[in-house]
Coordinates of C-alpha atoms in Angstrom, one line a residue:
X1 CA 11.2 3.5 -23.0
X2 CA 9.2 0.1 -22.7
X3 CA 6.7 -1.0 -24.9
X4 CA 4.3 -3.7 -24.7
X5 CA 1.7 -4.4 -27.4
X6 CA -2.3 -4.0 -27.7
X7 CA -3.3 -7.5 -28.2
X8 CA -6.5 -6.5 -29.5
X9 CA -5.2 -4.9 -32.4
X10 CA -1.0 -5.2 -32.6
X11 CA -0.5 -1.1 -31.3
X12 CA 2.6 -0.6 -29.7
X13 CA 1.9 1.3 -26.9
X14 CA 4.9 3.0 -24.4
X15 CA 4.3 1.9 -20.9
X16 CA 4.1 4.7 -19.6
X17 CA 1.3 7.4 -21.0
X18 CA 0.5 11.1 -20.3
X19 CA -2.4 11.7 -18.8
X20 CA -3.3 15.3 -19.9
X21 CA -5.8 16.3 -16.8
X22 CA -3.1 17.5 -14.6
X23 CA -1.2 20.0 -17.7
X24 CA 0.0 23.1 -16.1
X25 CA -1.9 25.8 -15.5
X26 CA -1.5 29.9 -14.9
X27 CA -2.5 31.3 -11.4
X28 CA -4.3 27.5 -11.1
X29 CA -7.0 28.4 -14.0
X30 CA -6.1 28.3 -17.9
X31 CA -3.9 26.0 -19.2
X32 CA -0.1 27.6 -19.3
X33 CA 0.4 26.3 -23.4
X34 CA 4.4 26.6 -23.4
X35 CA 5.1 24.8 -20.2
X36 CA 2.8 21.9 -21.3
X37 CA 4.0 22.0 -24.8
X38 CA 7.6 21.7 -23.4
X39 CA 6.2 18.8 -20.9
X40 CA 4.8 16.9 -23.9
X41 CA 7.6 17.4 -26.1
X42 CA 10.1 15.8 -23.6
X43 CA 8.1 12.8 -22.9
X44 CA 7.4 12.5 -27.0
X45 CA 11.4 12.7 -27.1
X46 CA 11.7 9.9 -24.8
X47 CA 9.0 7.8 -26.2
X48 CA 6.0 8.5 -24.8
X49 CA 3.5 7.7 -27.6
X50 CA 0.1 7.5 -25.5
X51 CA -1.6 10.5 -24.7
X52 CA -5.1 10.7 -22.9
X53 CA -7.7 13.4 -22.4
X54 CA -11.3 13.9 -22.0
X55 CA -13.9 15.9 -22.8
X56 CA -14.4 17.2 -19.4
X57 CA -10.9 18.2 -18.6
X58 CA -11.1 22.3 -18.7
X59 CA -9.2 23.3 -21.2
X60 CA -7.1 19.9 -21.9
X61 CA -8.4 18.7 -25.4
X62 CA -7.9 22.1 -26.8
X63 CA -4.4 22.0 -25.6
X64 CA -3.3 18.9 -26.8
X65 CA -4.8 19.5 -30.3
X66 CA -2.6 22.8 -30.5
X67 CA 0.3 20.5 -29.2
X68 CA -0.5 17.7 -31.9
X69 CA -0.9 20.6 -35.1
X70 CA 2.6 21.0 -34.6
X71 CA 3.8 17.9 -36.9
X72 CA 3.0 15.2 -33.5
X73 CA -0.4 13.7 -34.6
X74 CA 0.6 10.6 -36.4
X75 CA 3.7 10.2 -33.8
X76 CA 0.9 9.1 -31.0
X77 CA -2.0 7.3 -29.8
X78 CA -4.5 9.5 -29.0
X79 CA -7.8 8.7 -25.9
X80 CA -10.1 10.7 -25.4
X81 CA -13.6 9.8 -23.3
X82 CA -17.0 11.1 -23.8
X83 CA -19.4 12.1 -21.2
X84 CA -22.2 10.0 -21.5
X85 CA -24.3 11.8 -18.3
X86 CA -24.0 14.2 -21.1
X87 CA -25.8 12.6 -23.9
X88 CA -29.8 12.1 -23.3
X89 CA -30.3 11.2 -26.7
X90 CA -28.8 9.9 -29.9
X91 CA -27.4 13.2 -31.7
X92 CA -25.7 13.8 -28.8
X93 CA -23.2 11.1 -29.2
X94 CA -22.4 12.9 -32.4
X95 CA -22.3 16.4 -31.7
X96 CA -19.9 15.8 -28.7
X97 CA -17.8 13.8 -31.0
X98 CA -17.4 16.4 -33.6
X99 CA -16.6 18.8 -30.7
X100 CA -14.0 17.1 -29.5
X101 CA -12.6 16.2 -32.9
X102 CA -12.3 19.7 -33.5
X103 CA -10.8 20.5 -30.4
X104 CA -7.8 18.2 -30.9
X105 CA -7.8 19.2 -34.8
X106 CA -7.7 15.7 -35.8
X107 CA -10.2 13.4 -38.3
X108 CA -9.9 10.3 -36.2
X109 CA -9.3 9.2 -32.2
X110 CA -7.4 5.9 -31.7
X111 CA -9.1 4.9 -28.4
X112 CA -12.0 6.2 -27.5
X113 CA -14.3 5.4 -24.5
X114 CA -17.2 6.1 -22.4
X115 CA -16.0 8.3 -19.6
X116 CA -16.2 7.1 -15.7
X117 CA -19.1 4.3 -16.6
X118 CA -20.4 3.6 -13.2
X119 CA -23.0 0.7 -13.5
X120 CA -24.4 -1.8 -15.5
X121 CA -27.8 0.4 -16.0
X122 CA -25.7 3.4 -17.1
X123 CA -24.4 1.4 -19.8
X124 CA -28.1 -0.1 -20.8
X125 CA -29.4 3.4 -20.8
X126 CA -26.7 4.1 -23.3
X127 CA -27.9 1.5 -25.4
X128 CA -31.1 2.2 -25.6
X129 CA -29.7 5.6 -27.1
X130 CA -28.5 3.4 -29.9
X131 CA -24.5 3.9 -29.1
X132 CA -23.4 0.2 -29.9
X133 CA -24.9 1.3 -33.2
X134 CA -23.2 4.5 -33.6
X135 CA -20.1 3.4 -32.3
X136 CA -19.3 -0.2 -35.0
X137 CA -20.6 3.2 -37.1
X138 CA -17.4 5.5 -36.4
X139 CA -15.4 2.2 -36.1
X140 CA -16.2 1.2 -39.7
X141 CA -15.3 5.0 -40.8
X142 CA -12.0 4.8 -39.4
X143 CA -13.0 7.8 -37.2
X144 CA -12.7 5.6 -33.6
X145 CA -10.1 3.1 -34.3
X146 CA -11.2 1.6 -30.3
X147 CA -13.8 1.7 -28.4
X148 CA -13.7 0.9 -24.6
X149 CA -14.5 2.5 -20.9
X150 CA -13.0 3.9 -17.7
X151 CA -14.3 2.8 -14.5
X152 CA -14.5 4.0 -10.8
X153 CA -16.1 1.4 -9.1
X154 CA -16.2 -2.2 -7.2
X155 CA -14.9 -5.0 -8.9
X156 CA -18.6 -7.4 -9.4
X157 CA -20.0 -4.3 -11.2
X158 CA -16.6 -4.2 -13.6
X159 CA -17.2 -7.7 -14.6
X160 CA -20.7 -7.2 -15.5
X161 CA -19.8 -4.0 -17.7
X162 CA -16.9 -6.3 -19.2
X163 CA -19.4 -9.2 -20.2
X164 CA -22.2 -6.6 -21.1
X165 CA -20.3 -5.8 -24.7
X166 CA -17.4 -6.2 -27.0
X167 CA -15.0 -4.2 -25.8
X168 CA -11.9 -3.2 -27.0
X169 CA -10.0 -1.9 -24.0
X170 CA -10.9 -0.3 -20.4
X171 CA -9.2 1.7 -18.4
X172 CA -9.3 1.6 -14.5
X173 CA -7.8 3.0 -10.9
X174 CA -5.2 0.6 -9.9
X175 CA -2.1 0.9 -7.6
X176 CA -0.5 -1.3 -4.7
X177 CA -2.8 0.6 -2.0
X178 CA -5.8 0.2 -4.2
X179 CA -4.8 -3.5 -5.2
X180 CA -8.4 -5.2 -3.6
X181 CA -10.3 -2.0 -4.0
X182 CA -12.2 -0.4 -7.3
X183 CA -11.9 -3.1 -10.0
X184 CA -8.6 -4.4 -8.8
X185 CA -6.6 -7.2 -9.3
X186 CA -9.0 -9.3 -9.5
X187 CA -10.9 -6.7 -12.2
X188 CA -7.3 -6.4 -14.3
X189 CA -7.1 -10.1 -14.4
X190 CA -10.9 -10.6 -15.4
X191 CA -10.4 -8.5 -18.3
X192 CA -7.2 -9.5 -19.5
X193 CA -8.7 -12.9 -19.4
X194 CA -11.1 -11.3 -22.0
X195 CA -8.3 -10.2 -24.0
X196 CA -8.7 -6.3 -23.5
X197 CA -5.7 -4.5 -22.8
X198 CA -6.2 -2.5 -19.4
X199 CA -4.9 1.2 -19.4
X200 CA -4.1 2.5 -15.8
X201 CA -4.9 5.3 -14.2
X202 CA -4.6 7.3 -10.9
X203 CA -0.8 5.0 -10.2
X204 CA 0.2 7.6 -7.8
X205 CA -3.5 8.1 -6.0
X206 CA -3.9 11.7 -6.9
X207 CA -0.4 12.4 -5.6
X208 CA -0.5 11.1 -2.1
X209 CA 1.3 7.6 -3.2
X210 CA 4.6 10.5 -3.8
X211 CA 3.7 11.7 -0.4
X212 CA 3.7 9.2 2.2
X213 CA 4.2 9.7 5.9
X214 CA 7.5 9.2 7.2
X215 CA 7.3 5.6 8.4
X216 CA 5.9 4.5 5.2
X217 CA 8.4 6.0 3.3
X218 CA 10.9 4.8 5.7
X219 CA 10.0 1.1 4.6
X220 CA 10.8 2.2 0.9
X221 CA 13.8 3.5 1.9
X222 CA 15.3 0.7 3.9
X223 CA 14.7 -1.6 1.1
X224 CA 16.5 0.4 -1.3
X225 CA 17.2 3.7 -0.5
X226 CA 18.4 4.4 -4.4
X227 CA 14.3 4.4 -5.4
X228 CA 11.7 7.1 -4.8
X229 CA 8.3 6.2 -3.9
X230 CA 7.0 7.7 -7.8
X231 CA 9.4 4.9 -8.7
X232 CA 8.5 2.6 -6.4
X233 CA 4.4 2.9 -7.2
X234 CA 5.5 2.8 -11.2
X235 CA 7.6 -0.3 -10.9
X236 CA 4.6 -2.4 -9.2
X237 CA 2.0 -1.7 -12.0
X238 CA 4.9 -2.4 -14.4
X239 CA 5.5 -5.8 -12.9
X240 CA 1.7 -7.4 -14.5
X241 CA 2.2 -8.1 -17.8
X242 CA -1.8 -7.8 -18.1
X243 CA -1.6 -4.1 -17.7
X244 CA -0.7 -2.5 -20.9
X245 CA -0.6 1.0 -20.2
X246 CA 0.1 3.4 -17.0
X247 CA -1.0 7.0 -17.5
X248 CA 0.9 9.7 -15.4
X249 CA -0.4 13.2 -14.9
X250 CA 2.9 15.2 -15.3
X251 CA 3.6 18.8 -14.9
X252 CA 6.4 19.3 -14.7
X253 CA 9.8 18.5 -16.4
X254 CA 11.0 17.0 -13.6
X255 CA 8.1 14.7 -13.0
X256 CA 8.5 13.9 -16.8
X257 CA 12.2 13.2 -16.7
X258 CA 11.8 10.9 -13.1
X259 CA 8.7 8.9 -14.7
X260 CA 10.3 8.7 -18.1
X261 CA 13.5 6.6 -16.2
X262 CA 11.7 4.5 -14.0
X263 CA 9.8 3.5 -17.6
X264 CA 13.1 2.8 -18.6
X265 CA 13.2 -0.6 -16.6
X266 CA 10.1 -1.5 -16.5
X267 CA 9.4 -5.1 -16.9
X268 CA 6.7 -7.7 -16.1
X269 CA 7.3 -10.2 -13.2
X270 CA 10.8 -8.0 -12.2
X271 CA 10.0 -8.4 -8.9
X272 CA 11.0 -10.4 -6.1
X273 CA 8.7 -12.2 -3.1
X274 CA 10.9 -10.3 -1.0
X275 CA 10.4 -6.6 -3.1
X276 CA 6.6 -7.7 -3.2
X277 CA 6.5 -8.1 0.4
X278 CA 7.9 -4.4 1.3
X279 CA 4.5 -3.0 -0.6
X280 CA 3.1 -5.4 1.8
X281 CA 4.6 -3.7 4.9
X282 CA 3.9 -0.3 3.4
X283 CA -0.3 -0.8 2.6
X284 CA 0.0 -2.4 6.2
X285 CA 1.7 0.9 7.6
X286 CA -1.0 3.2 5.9
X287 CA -4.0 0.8 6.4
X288 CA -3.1 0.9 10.0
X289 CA -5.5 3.7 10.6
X290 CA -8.1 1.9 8.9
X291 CA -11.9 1.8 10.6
X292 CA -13.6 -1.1 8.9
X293 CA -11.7 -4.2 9.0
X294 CA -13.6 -4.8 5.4
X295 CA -11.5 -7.1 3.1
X296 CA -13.2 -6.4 -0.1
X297 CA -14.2 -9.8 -0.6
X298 CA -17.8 -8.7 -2.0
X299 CA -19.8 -11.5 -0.7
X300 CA -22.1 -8.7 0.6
X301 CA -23.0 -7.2 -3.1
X302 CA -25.2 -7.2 -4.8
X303 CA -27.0 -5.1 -2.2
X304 CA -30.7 -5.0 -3.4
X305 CA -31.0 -1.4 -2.3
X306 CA -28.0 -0.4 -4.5
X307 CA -25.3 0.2 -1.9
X308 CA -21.7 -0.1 -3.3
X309 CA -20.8 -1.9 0.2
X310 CA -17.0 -2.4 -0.6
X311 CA -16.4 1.3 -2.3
X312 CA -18.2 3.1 0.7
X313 CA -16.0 1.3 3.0
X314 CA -12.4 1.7 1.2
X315 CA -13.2 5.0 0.7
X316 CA -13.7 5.8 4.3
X317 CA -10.9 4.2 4.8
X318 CA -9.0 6.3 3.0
X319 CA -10.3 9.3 4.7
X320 CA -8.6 8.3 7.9
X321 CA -5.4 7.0 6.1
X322 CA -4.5 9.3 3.7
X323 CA -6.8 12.2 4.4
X324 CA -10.3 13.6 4.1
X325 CA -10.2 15.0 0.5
X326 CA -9.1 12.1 -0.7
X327 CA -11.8 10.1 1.1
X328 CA -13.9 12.4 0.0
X329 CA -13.1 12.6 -4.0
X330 CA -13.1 8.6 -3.6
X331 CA -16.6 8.6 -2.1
X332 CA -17.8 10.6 -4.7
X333 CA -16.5 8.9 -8.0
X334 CA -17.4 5.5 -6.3
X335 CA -20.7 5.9 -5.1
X336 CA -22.3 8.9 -6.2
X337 CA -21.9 9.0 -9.8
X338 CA -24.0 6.2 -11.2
X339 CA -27.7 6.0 -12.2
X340 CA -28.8 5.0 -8.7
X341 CA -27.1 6.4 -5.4
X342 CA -24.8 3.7 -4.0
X343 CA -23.5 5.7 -1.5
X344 CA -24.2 4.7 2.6
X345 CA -27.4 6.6 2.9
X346 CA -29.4 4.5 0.6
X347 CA -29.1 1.7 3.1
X348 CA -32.7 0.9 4.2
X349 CA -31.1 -1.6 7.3
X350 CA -32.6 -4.6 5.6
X351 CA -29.1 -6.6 7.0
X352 CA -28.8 -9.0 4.2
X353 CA -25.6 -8.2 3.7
X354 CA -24.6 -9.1 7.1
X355 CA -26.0 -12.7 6.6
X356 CA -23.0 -13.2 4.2
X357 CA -20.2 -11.4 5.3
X358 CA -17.9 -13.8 6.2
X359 CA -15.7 -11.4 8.2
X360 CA -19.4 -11.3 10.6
X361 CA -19.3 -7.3 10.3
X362 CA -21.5 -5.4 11.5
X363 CA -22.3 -3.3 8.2
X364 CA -25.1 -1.6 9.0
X365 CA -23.6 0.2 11.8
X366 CA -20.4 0.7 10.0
X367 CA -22.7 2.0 6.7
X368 CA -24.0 4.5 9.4
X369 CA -20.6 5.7 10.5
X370 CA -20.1 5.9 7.0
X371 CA -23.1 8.2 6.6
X372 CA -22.4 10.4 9.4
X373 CA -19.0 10.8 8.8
X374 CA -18.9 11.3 4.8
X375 CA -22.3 12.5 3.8
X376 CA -22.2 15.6 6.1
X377 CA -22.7 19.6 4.7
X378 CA -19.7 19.7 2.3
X379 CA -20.9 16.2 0.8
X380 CA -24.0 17.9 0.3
X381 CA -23.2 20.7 -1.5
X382 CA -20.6 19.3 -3.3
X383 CA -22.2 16.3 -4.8
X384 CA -24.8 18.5 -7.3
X385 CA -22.5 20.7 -8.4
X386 CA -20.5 17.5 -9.5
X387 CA -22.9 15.7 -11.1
X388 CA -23.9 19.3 -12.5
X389 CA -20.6 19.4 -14.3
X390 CA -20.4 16.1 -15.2
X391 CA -24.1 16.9 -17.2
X392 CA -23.4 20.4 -18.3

């Protein structure tokens, strides 16, 4: 196992970390408590010292507490995220904390942050709830030893939310597909810049980054046929040194065992020109469905209607490359889930956006595909019961 060290605060953290949303579960429901324990227990025996959860994860902190009881607390670093959608007013903060506390039967978290933190006035709402305050609070009382944020989003928004307060880490989606999408590059350098070390999540896409079509995965393969894809998506995170972290929703041993290897190796700036161009070739195999030639460049944002112009595009994309839940679950987290509605459909065909696009799309017809396509019945229905659990 690699290491590489939290320059905030001199942690040494294993490269690769065990994201605890995924454990296993019985007949899909209730956690399955051995098989996770035995999971957890052979990534802790081959160094795996990160561990991250959240509050809205059915069933996970509960699991992981029982797990950590056993002797394992002090042997990691433990996240966990709080729901802020959740808290409308100060004891809130408080009473979710002590929940979760007890749920993972442990006096202190080492990194916690504010959970999916969509927008700038998310974050301002927060203060005026007082949780600058209560966190420097919890901080000073050893209870939160870091305080940071995850983030679904595009990448001006990010930097505002980085420059909006002192953070002490952040965790975002990043992997070679998404590399000019949500915060990306561009995001992981800002706030490494900053000095915050950046935890990543989502390295695989949900999965489909260990499921690629055949020509994709043909392109892998004829580079160096000794490397999975899993490998493969791992290895290209590894190679920033600004990233500190990579999270990993494993369950199963053998996902454990194959992750656990390829963390073996990993090192920053391994790669080659020649091994960075085959990701190349591969994004340019599954972009090659894509319907928006959008580049990400954001010289359309800020749209003054609140339209997340990049995000509504990528994830369409997506829905066409690598399938419509996936579009879907991106559209969702990216646009829906802030304090204002930046998905499509809050476009009011103003076409300031189009005066600056330097790519001359036409984005108001594209936002209307866009809406047609993504915001149909099952968008509908799905997006309150979402945000319903997100506030329960």
């Amino acid at each position: 196992m690699q290491y590489r060290v939290n320059p905030r605060n001199g942690d040494r953290l294993s490269v690769l970390g065990y994201g605890c949303m995924r454990f296993s579960r019985t007949a899909g429901v209730s956690v399955n408590q051995k098989k996770s324990e035995e999971e957890m227990s052979l990534a802790l025996a081959n160094g795996v010292n990160y561990f991250d959860t959240a509050y809205l994860y059915p069933g996970s902190e509960a699991a992981l507490g029982k797990f950590l009881a056993k002797g394992h607390r002090k042997e990691v670093f433990l996240a966990t995220k709080l729901p802020f959608r959740q808290c409308r007013k100060t004891e809130d903060f408080e009473r979710i904390f002590a929940e979760q506390k007890s749920r993972l039967q442990t006096d202190y978290i080492d990194y916690y942050m504010v959970h999916m933190l969509g927008d700038l006035a998310s974050w301002k709402r927060l203060l005026s709830l007082g949780i600058a305050e209560w966190a420097a609070a919890k901080k000073a009382s050893g209870e939160i030893r870091q305080f940071g944020f995850s983030y679904h989003g595009g990448t001006d928004e990010f930097k505002r939310l980085i420059d909006a307060f002192d953070w002490d880490f952040c965790q975002i989606q990043i992997n070679y597909l998404d590399a000019k999408t949500q915060a990306g590059i561009a995001g992981m350098q800002y706030a490494a810049e900053k000095g915050l070390p950046v935890f990543v999540m989502e390295p695989l896409r949900g999965g489909s980054l260990a499921r690629l079509p055949k020509k994709a995965e043909t392109v892998f393969t004829d580079s160096d046929p000794k490397r999975t894809a899993v490998d493969q998506a791992l290895r290209w995170l590894w190679n920033f040194e600004e990233i500190t972290v990579v999270l990993s929703g494993m369950n199963d041993v053998s996902q454990v065992e194959e992750n656990c290897a390829s963390a073996d190796t990993a090192e920053a700036k391994s790669l080659s020109e020649a091994e960075l161009a085959v990701y190349d070739e591969v994004c340019s195999v599954l972009n090659s469905e894509i319907r928006v030639p959008c580049t990400s460049c954001g010289y359309c944002m800020p749209c003054p209607h609140g339209v997340d112009i990049p995000s509504c595009f990528a994830a369409y994309n997506l829905r066409w490359s690598q399938g419509w839940f996936s579009g879907m679950v991106s559209y969702v987290t990216c646009t829906s889930l802030k304090e204002k509605s930046a998905a499509a459909s809050a476009c009011v065909n103003c076409g300031l956006c189009e005066k600056k696009c330097p790519q001359g799309l036409l984005i108001r017809d594209y936002l209307d595909e866009v809406k047609t396509v993504m915001e149909g019945r099952i968008y509908k229905a799905a997006l309150p019961v979402v945000k319903k659990f997100l506030e329960r």
